mmCIF file of C-alpha atoms in Angstrom:
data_model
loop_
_atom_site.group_PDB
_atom_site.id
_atom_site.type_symbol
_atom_site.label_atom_id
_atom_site.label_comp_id
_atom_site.label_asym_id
_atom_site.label_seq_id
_atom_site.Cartn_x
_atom_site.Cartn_y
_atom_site.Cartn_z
ATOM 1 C CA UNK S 1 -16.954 12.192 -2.683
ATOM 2 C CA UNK S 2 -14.506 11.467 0.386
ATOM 3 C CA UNK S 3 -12.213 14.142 1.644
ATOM 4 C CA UNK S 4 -8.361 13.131 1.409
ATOM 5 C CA UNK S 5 -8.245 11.800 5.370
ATOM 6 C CA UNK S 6 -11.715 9.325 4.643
ATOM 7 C CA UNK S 7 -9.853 8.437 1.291
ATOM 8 C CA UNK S 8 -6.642 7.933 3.053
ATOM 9 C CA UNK S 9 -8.264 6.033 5.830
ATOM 10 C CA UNK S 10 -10.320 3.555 3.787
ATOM 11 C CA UNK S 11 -7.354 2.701 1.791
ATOM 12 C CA UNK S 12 -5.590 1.827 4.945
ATOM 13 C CA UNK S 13 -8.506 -0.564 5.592
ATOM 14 C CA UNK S 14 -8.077 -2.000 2.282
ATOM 15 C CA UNK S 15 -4.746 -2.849 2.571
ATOM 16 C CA UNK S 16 -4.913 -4.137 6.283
ATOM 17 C CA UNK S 17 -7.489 -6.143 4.665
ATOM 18 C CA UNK S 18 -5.082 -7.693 2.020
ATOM 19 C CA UNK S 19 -1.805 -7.516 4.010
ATOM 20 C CA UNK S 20 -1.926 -10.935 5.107
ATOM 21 C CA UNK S 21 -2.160 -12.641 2.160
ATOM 22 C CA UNK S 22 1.194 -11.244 0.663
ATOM 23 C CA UNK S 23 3.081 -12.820 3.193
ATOM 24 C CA UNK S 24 5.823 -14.604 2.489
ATOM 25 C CA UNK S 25 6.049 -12.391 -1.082
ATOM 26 C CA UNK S 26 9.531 -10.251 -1.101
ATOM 27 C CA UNK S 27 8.916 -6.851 -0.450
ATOM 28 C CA UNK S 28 9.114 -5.310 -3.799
ATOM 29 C CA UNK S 29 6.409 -7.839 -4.952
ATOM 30 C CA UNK S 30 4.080 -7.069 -1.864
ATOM 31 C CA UNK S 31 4.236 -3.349 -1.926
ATOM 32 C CA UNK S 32 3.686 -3.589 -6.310
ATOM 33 C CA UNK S 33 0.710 -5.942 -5.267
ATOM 34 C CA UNK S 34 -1.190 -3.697 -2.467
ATOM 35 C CA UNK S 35 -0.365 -0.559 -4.415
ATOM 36 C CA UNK S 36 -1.770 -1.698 -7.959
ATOM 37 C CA UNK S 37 -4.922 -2.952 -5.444
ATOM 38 C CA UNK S 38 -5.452 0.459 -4.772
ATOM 39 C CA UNK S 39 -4.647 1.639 -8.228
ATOM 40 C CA UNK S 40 -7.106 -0.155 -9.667
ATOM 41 C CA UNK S 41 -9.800 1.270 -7.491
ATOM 42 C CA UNK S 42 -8.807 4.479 -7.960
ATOM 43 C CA UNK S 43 -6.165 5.497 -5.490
ATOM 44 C CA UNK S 44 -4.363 8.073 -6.161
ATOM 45 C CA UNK S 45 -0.405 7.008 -6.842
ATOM 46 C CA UNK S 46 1.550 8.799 -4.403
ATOM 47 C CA UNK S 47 -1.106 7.916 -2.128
ATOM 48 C CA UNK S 48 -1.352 4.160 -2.478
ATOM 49 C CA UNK S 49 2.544 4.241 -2.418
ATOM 50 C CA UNK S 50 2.626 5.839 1.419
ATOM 51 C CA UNK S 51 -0.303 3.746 2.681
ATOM 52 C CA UNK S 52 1.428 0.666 1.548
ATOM 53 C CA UNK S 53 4.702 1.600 3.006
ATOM 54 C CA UNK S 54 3.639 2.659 6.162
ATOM 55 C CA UNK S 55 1.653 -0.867 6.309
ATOM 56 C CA UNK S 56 4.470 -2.741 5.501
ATOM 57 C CA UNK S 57 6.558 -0.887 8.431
ATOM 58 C CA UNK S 58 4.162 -1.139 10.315
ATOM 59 C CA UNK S 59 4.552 -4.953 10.238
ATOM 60 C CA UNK S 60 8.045 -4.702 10.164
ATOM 61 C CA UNK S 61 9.102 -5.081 7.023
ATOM 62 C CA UNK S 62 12.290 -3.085 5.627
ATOM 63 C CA UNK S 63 11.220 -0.691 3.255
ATOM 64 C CA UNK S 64 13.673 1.926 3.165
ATOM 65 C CA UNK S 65 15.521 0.614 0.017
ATOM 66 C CA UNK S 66 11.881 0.478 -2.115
ATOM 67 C CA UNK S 67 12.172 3.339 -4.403
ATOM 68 C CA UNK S 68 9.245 5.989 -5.402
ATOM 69 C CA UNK S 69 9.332 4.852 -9.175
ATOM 70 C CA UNK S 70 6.056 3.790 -8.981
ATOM 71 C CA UNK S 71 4.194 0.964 -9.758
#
């Protein structure tokens, strides 16, 4: 069982991982992509959600207007 930081931290990974090959997607596709990922493996919602976010600003992509209604 991982605490919430390792959990957290390997999701990160995961999307890093996967990142590149939504490029060129629009954002709302991307972020529903990476976050169902990470659904699917058993990621936590809200979770997945900020992970994928902060990846995606983290590249640069605008993701202020991406709402919290999920996946």
């Amino acid at each position: 069982q991982l605490d919430t930081d390792q959990e957290e931290e390997t999701a990160r990974d995961l999307v890093t991982r996967k990142l590149r090959a939504t490029r060129g997607l629009d954002r709302d596709k991307r972020l529903r992509r990476l976050a169902g990922m990470l659904a699917r493996k058993g990621y936590p919602e809200g979770m997945a959600l900020r992970v994928v976010r902060q990846a995606l600003e983290e590249e640069g992509e605008d993701t202020e207007h991406l709402g919290d209604e999920g996946f």
